């Protein structure tokens, strides 16, 4: 699913975070392969993220998250994991749960996510 605007930037940052946990270095080609996007699209996105100071790119082409980029990526990834795990525990198919979490993670407000997470964790209704 290709997103636009903020969602797209968040997806890229989340993907860089996940890849950085799996690979010794992250390059634009790794991001393109992971997301199944064209390398040219990823190149433009990396330029935009660099201009917003969310990533740094070394002379060798290695991508690292800056502090602001890591904060955004951590927030999105936390939302994704929590929403997907909750949906799976509710009986939703794993693939559907992850696809839905990928959409929900971008549109849910901070307040609603925190309220939902607090309710679920404190009441043990689902988890």
Short mmCIF file of N, CA and C in Angstrom, two decimals:
data_model
loop_
_atom_site.label_atom_id
_atom_site.label_comp_id
_atom_site.label_asym_id
_atom_site.label_seq_id
_atom_site.Cartn_x
_atom_site.Cartn_y
_atom_site.Cartn_z
N UNK A 1 0.85 -1.18 0.00
CA UNK A 1 0.00 0.00 0.00
C UNK A 1 0.89 1.24 0.00
N UNK A 2 0.72 2.08 -0.93
CA UNK A 2 1.52 3.30 -1.00
C UNK A 2 0.75 4.44 -0.37
N UNK A 3 1.40 5.11 0.56
CA UNK A 3 0.78 6.22 1.27
C UNK A 3 1.33 7.53 0.75
N UNK A 4 0.73 8.60 1.20
CA UNK A 4 1.17 9.92 0.77
C UNK A 4 1.46 10.77 1.99
N UNK A 5 2.28 11.78 1.81
CA UNK A 5 2.52 12.77 2.85
C UNK A 5 3.14 12.18 4.10
N UNK A 6 2.57 12.54 5.23
CA UNK A 6 3.11 12.14 6.51
C UNK A 6 3.14 10.64 6.69
N UNK A 7 2.09 9.94 6.25
CA UNK A 7 2.05 8.50 6.38
C UNK A 7 3.23 7.87 5.67
N UNK A 8 3.54 8.35 4.49
CA UNK A 8 4.65 7.81 3.73
C UNK A 8 5.97 8.03 4.47
N UNK A 9 6.18 9.22 4.97
CA UNK A 9 7.40 9.51 5.72
C UNK A 9 7.50 8.60 6.94
N UNK A 10 6.37 8.42 7.63
CA UNK A 10 6.36 7.55 8.81
C UNK A 10 6.68 6.11 8.43
N UNK A 11 6.13 5.64 7.30
CA UNK A 11 6.42 4.28 6.84
C UNK A 11 7.91 4.11 6.54
N UNK A 12 8.50 5.09 5.89
CA UNK A 12 9.92 5.02 5.59
C UNK A 12 10.74 4.97 6.87
N UNK A 13 10.42 5.83 7.82
CA UNK A 13 11.18 5.87 9.08
C UNK A 13 11.01 4.56 9.85
N UNK A 14 9.80 4.03 9.88
CA UNK A 14 9.55 2.75 10.56
C UNK A 14 10.34 1.64 9.87
N UNK A 15 10.36 1.64 8.56
CA UNK A 15 11.10 0.62 7.81
C UNK A 15 12.60 0.72 8.07
N UNK A 16 13.14 1.92 8.11
CA UNK A 16 14.56 2.10 8.41
C UNK A 16 14.87 1.56 9.81
N UNK A 17 13.99 1.83 10.77
CA UNK A 17 14.17 1.32 12.13
C UNK A 17 14.20 -0.20 12.15
N UNK A 18 13.23 -0.82 11.51
CA UNK A 18 13.15 -2.29 11.48
C UNK A 18 14.36 -2.88 10.78
N UNK A 19 14.75 -2.30 9.64
CA UNK A 19 15.92 -2.81 8.92
C UNK A 19 17.21 -2.64 9.73
N UNK A 20 17.30 -1.54 10.48
CA UNK A 20 18.51 -1.30 11.27
C UNK A 20 18.67 -2.32 12.38
N UNK A 21 17.57 -2.97 12.77
CA UNK A 21 17.64 -4.02 13.78
C UNK A 21 18.06 -5.36 13.16
N UNK A 22 17.89 -5.49 11.83
CA UNK A 22 18.18 -6.74 11.14
C UNK A 22 19.50 -6.72 10.38
N UNK A 23 19.88 -5.55 9.90
CA UNK A 23 21.05 -5.45 9.00
C UNK A 23 22.17 -4.65 9.66
N UNK A 24 23.42 -4.93 9.27
CA UNK A 24 24.53 -4.14 9.82
C UNK A 24 24.50 -2.68 9.38
N UNK A 25 24.05 -2.44 8.15
CA UNK A 25 23.87 -1.07 7.64
C UNK A 25 22.60 -1.04 6.79
N UNK A 26 21.98 0.12 6.70
CA UNK A 26 20.76 0.28 5.90
C UNK A 26 21.07 1.22 4.75
N UNK A 27 20.72 0.79 3.55
CA UNK A 27 20.90 1.61 2.36
C UNK A 27 19.54 1.82 1.70
N UNK A 28 19.45 2.78 0.80
CA UNK A 28 18.19 3.07 0.11
C UNK A 28 17.67 1.83 -0.62
N UNK A 29 18.57 1.04 -1.19
CA UNK A 29 18.16 -0.16 -1.92
C UNK A 29 17.48 -1.15 -0.97
N UNK A 30 17.94 -1.22 0.28
CA UNK A 30 17.32 -2.10 1.27
C UNK A 30 15.89 -1.65 1.56
N UNK A 31 15.71 -0.35 1.70
CA UNK A 31 14.38 0.22 1.95
C UNK A 31 13.47 -0.06 0.76
N UNK A 32 13.97 0.14 -0.45
CA UNK A 32 13.18 -0.10 -1.67
C UNK A 32 12.76 -1.57 -1.74
N UNK A 33 13.68 -2.47 -1.45
CA UNK A 33 13.36 -3.90 -1.50
C UNK A 33 12.34 -4.28 -0.43
N UNK A 34 12.50 -3.74 0.77
CA UNK A 34 11.60 -4.06 1.88
C UNK A 34 10.17 -3.59 1.59
N UNK A 35 10.04 -2.40 1.05
CA UNK A 35 8.72 -1.82 0.79
C UNK A 35 8.18 -2.16 -0.60
N UNK A 36 9.04 -2.75 -1.43
CA UNK A 36 8.69 -3.05 -2.82
C UNK A 36 8.31 -1.77 -3.58
N UNK A 37 9.13 -0.74 -3.35
CA UNK A 37 8.98 0.54 -4.05
C UNK A 37 10.10 0.68 -5.06
N UNK A 38 9.89 1.54 -6.03
CA UNK A 38 10.95 1.85 -7.00
C UNK A 38 12.08 2.58 -6.30
N UNK A 39 13.30 2.29 -6.72
CA UNK A 39 14.47 2.95 -6.12
C UNK A 39 14.41 4.47 -6.28
N UNK A 40 13.85 4.92 -7.40
CA UNK A 40 13.75 6.37 -7.63
C UNK A 40 12.81 7.01 -6.62
N UNK A 41 11.72 6.34 -6.29
CA UNK A 41 10.78 6.86 -5.29
C UNK A 41 11.43 6.94 -3.92
N UNK A 42 12.18 5.90 -3.57
CA UNK A 42 12.87 5.87 -2.28
C UNK A 42 13.93 6.95 -2.22
N UNK A 43 14.62 7.17 -3.32
CA UNK A 43 15.65 8.20 -3.37
C UNK A 43 15.07 9.58 -3.08
N UNK A 44 13.93 9.86 -3.66
CA UNK A 44 13.25 11.15 -3.43
C UNK A 44 12.82 11.25 -1.96
N UNK A 45 12.26 10.16 -1.43
CA UNK A 45 11.82 10.16 -0.04
C UNK A 45 13.00 10.36 0.91
N UNK A 46 14.14 9.72 0.62
CA UNK A 46 15.31 9.86 1.48
C UNK A 46 15.81 11.30 1.47
N UNK A 47 15.75 11.93 0.30
CA UNK A 47 16.14 13.34 0.19
C UNK A 47 15.24 14.20 1.08
N UNK A 48 13.93 13.95 1.01
CA UNK A 48 12.98 14.71 1.83
C UNK A 48 13.20 14.48 3.32
N UNK A 49 13.44 13.24 3.70
CA UNK A 49 13.68 12.94 5.12
C UNK A 49 14.98 13.56 5.61
N UNK A 50 15.97 13.60 4.73
CA UNK A 50 17.26 14.23 5.08
C UNK A 50 17.06 15.73 5.28
N UNK A 51 16.29 16.35 4.38
CA UNK A 51 16.03 17.79 4.48
C UNK A 51 15.26 18.15 5.75
N UNK A 52 14.43 17.22 6.22
CA UNK A 52 13.66 17.44 7.46
C UNK A 52 14.46 17.02 8.70
N UNK A 53 15.70 16.59 8.46
CA UNK A 53 16.60 16.17 9.53
C UNK A 53 16.09 14.95 10.30
N UNK A 54 15.39 14.04 9.61
CA UNK A 54 14.93 12.81 10.23
C UNK A 54 15.91 11.66 10.00
N UNK A 55 16.76 11.80 8.98
CA UNK A 55 17.78 10.79 8.72
C UNK A 55 19.10 11.48 8.38
N UNK A 56 20.17 10.70 8.53
CA UNK A 56 21.49 11.13 8.06
C UNK A 56 21.95 10.06 7.07
N UNK A 57 22.63 10.49 6.02
CA UNK A 57 23.15 9.56 5.03
C UNK A 57 24.65 9.78 4.91
N UNK A 58 25.41 8.71 5.12
CA UNK A 58 26.87 8.81 5.05
C UNK A 58 27.32 8.90 3.60
N UNK A 59 28.59 9.21 3.40
CA UNK A 59 29.16 9.25 2.04
C UNK A 59 29.04 7.90 1.35
N UNK A 60 29.04 6.83 2.15
CA UNK A 60 28.91 5.48 1.59
C UNK A 60 27.45 5.10 1.32
N UNK A 61 26.51 6.00 1.66
CA UNK A 61 25.11 5.73 1.40
C UNK A 61 24.39 5.01 2.53
N UNK A 62 25.01 4.96 3.71
CA UNK A 62 24.38 4.29 4.85
C UNK A 62 23.42 5.26 5.54
N UNK A 63 22.21 4.79 5.79
CA UNK A 63 21.16 5.63 6.35
C UNK A 63 21.03 5.35 7.85
N UNK A 64 21.01 6.41 8.64
CA UNK A 64 20.76 6.29 10.07
C UNK A 64 19.67 7.29 10.44
N UNK A 65 18.90 6.93 11.45
CA UNK A 65 17.87 7.81 11.95
C UNK A 65 18.48 8.86 12.87
N UNK A 66 18.04 10.08 12.74
CA UNK A 66 18.45 11.12 13.69
C UNK A 66 17.56 10.95 14.93
N UNK A 67 17.76 11.77 15.93
CA UNK A 67 16.94 11.67 17.14
C UNK A 67 15.46 11.86 16.81
N UNK A 68 15.14 12.87 16.00
CA UNK A 68 13.73 13.11 15.65
C UNK A 68 13.17 11.96 14.81
N UNK A 69 13.97 11.45 13.90
CA UNK A 69 13.53 10.34 13.06
C UNK A 69 13.28 9.08 13.88
N UNK A 70 14.15 8.84 14.85
CA UNK A 70 13.99 7.67 15.71
C UNK A 70 12.76 7.80 16.59
N UNK A 71 12.48 9.00 17.08
CA UNK A 71 11.28 9.20 17.91
C UNK A 71 10.02 8.88 17.11
N UNK A 72 9.96 9.36 15.89
CA UNK A 72 8.79 9.09 15.03
C UNK A 72 8.69 7.60 14.73
N UNK A 73 9.82 7.00 14.33
CA UNK A 73 9.83 5.57 13.99
C UNK A 73 9.43 4.71 15.18
N UNK A 74 9.96 5.02 16.36
CA UNK A 74 9.62 4.26 17.57
C UNK A 74 8.13 4.36 17.86
N UNK A 75 7.56 5.56 17.74
CA UNK A 75 6.14 5.77 18.02
C UNK A 75 5.28 4.94 17.06
N UNK A 76 5.59 5.00 15.77
CA UNK A 76 4.81 4.30 14.76
C UNK A 76 4.94 2.78 14.95
N UNK A 77 6.16 2.32 15.20
CA UNK A 77 6.40 0.88 15.36
C UNK A 77 5.72 0.36 16.62
N UNK A 78 5.73 1.12 17.69
CA UNK A 78 5.04 0.73 18.93
C UNK A 78 3.54 0.60 18.66
N UNK A 79 2.98 1.57 17.97
CA UNK A 79 1.56 1.53 17.63
C UNK A 79 1.26 0.30 16.78
N UNK A 80 2.10 0.07 15.78
CA UNK A 80 1.88 -1.05 14.86
C UNK A 80 1.86 -2.36 15.63
N UNK A 81 2.88 -2.58 16.46
CA UNK A 81 2.97 -3.84 17.19
C UNK A 81 1.77 -4.02 18.12
N UNK A 82 1.42 -2.97 18.87
CA UNK A 82 0.33 -3.08 19.83
C UNK A 82 -1.00 -3.33 19.14
N UNK A 83 -1.28 -2.58 18.09
CA UNK A 83 -2.55 -2.74 17.37
C UNK A 83 -2.63 -4.11 16.72
N UNK A 84 -1.56 -4.54 16.05
CA UNK A 84 -1.55 -5.85 15.39
C UNK A 84 -1.74 -6.97 16.42
N UNK A 85 -0.99 -6.91 17.53
CA UNK A 85 -1.11 -7.95 18.56
C UNK A 85 -2.52 -7.99 19.14
N UNK A 86 -3.11 -6.83 19.35
CA UNK A 86 -4.47 -6.78 19.89
C UNK A 86 -5.46 -7.39 18.92
N UNK A 87 -5.36 -7.04 17.66
CA UNK A 87 -6.28 -7.59 16.65
C UNK A 87 -6.11 -9.11 16.52
N UNK A 88 -4.88 -9.58 16.57
CA UNK A 88 -4.62 -11.03 16.48
C UNK A 88 -5.27 -11.74 17.67
N UNK A 89 -5.12 -11.17 18.86
CA UNK A 89 -5.72 -11.77 20.05
C UNK A 89 -7.24 -11.73 20.01
N UNK A 90 -7.78 -10.82 19.22
CA UNK A 90 -9.24 -10.76 19.04
C UNK A 90 -9.72 -11.74 17.97
N UNK A 91 -8.77 -12.45 17.35
CA UNK A 91 -9.13 -13.46 16.36
C UNK A 91 -8.95 -13.05 14.91
N UNK A 92 -8.40 -11.88 14.67
CA UNK A 92 -8.18 -11.43 13.29
C UNK A 92 -6.96 -12.17 12.73
N UNK A 93 -7.06 -12.59 11.48
CA UNK A 93 -5.95 -13.23 10.79
C UNK A 93 -4.70 -12.36 10.89
N UNK A 94 -3.54 -12.99 11.08
CA UNK A 94 -2.27 -12.28 11.28
C UNK A 94 -1.97 -11.30 10.15
N UNK A 95 -2.11 -11.72 8.91
CA UNK A 95 -1.81 -10.84 7.77
C UNK A 95 -2.76 -9.64 7.71
N UNK A 96 -4.03 -9.91 7.97
CA UNK A 96 -5.03 -8.82 7.97
C UNK A 96 -4.75 -7.87 9.13
N UNK A 97 -4.42 -8.43 10.30
CA UNK A 97 -4.13 -7.60 11.48
C UNK A 97 -2.96 -6.66 11.22
N UNK A 98 -1.91 -7.18 10.58
CA UNK A 98 -0.74 -6.33 10.29
C UNK A 98 -1.07 -5.28 9.23
N UNK A 99 -1.85 -5.66 8.23
CA UNK A 99 -2.23 -4.70 7.18
C UNK A 99 -3.09 -3.59 7.78
N UNK A 100 -4.05 -3.97 8.64
CA UNK A 100 -4.90 -2.96 9.28
C UNK A 100 -4.10 -2.09 10.23
N UNK A 101 -3.19 -2.69 10.99
CA UNK A 101 -2.35 -1.93 11.93
C UNK A 101 -1.52 -0.90 11.16
N UNK A 102 -1.07 -1.27 9.98
CA UNK A 102 -0.27 -0.36 9.15
C UNK A 102 -1.06 0.88 8.77
N UNK A 103 -2.36 0.73 8.60
CA UNK A 103 -3.19 1.90 8.28
C UNK A 103 -3.58 2.67 9.54
N UNK A 104 -4.01 1.95 10.56
CA UNK A 104 -4.49 2.58 11.80
C UNK A 104 -3.38 3.37 12.49
N UNK A 105 -2.16 2.84 12.48
CA UNK A 105 -1.04 3.47 13.20
C UNK A 105 -0.81 4.93 12.80
N UNK A 106 -1.22 5.29 11.59
CA UNK A 106 -1.00 6.65 11.09
C UNK A 106 -2.12 7.62 11.42
N UNK A 107 -3.33 7.09 11.56
CA UNK A 107 -4.48 7.98 11.69
C UNK A 107 -5.00 8.13 13.11
N UNK A 108 -4.64 7.21 13.99
CA UNK A 108 -5.13 7.30 15.36
C UNK A 108 -4.37 8.42 16.09
N UNK A 109 -5.12 9.22 16.84
CA UNK A 109 -4.47 10.31 17.58
C UNK A 109 -3.66 9.74 18.74
N UNK A 110 -2.73 10.52 19.21
CA UNK A 110 -1.92 10.12 20.37
C UNK A 110 -2.84 9.84 21.56
N UNK A 111 -3.83 10.72 21.76
CA UNK A 111 -4.75 10.59 22.89
C UNK A 111 -5.57 9.29 22.80
N UNK A 112 -6.11 9.01 21.63
CA UNK A 112 -6.92 7.80 21.46
C UNK A 112 -6.08 6.55 21.61
N UNK A 113 -4.87 6.55 21.05
CA UNK A 113 -4.01 5.38 21.18
C UNK A 113 -3.67 5.13 22.64
N UNK A 114 -3.29 6.19 23.35
CA UNK A 114 -2.93 6.04 24.77
C UNK A 114 -4.12 5.55 25.59
N UNK A 115 -5.31 6.09 25.32
CA UNK A 115 -6.51 5.66 26.04
C UNK A 115 -6.83 4.20 25.76
N UNK A 116 -6.73 3.80 24.52
CA UNK A 116 -6.98 2.42 24.13
C UNK A 116 -5.98 1.47 24.78
N UNK A 117 -4.71 1.84 24.70
CA UNK A 117 -3.66 1.00 25.28
C UNK A 117 -3.83 0.89 26.79
N UNK A 118 -4.08 2.01 27.45
CA UNK A 118 -4.26 2.01 28.90
C UNK A 118 -5.45 1.14 29.29
N UNK A 119 -6.56 1.29 28.58
CA UNK A 119 -7.75 0.51 28.88
C UNK A 119 -7.47 -0.99 28.73
N UNK A 120 -6.88 -1.37 27.62
CA UNK A 120 -6.62 -2.79 27.36
C UNK A 120 -5.65 -3.36 28.38
N UNK A 121 -4.58 -2.64 28.66
CA UNK A 121 -3.57 -3.14 29.60
C UNK A 121 -4.11 -3.17 31.03
N UNK A 122 -4.90 -2.19 31.43
CA UNK A 122 -5.39 -2.12 32.81
C UNK A 122 -6.57 -3.04 33.09
N UNK A 123 -7.36 -3.34 32.08
CA UNK A 123 -8.53 -4.17 32.31
C UNK A 123 -8.27 -5.63 31.97
N UNK A 124 -7.17 -5.90 31.27
CA UNK A 124 -6.83 -7.25 30.85
C UNK A 124 -7.98 -7.91 30.08
N UNK A 125 -8.77 -7.08 29.42
CA UNK A 125 -9.91 -7.60 28.66
C UNK A 125 -9.46 -8.40 27.45
N UNK A 126 -8.34 -7.97 26.84
CA UNK A 126 -7.89 -8.61 25.61
C UNK A 126 -6.54 -9.27 25.83
N UNK A 127 -5.62 -8.49 26.38
CA UNK A 127 -4.26 -8.98 26.55
C UNK A 127 -4.15 -9.58 27.88
#
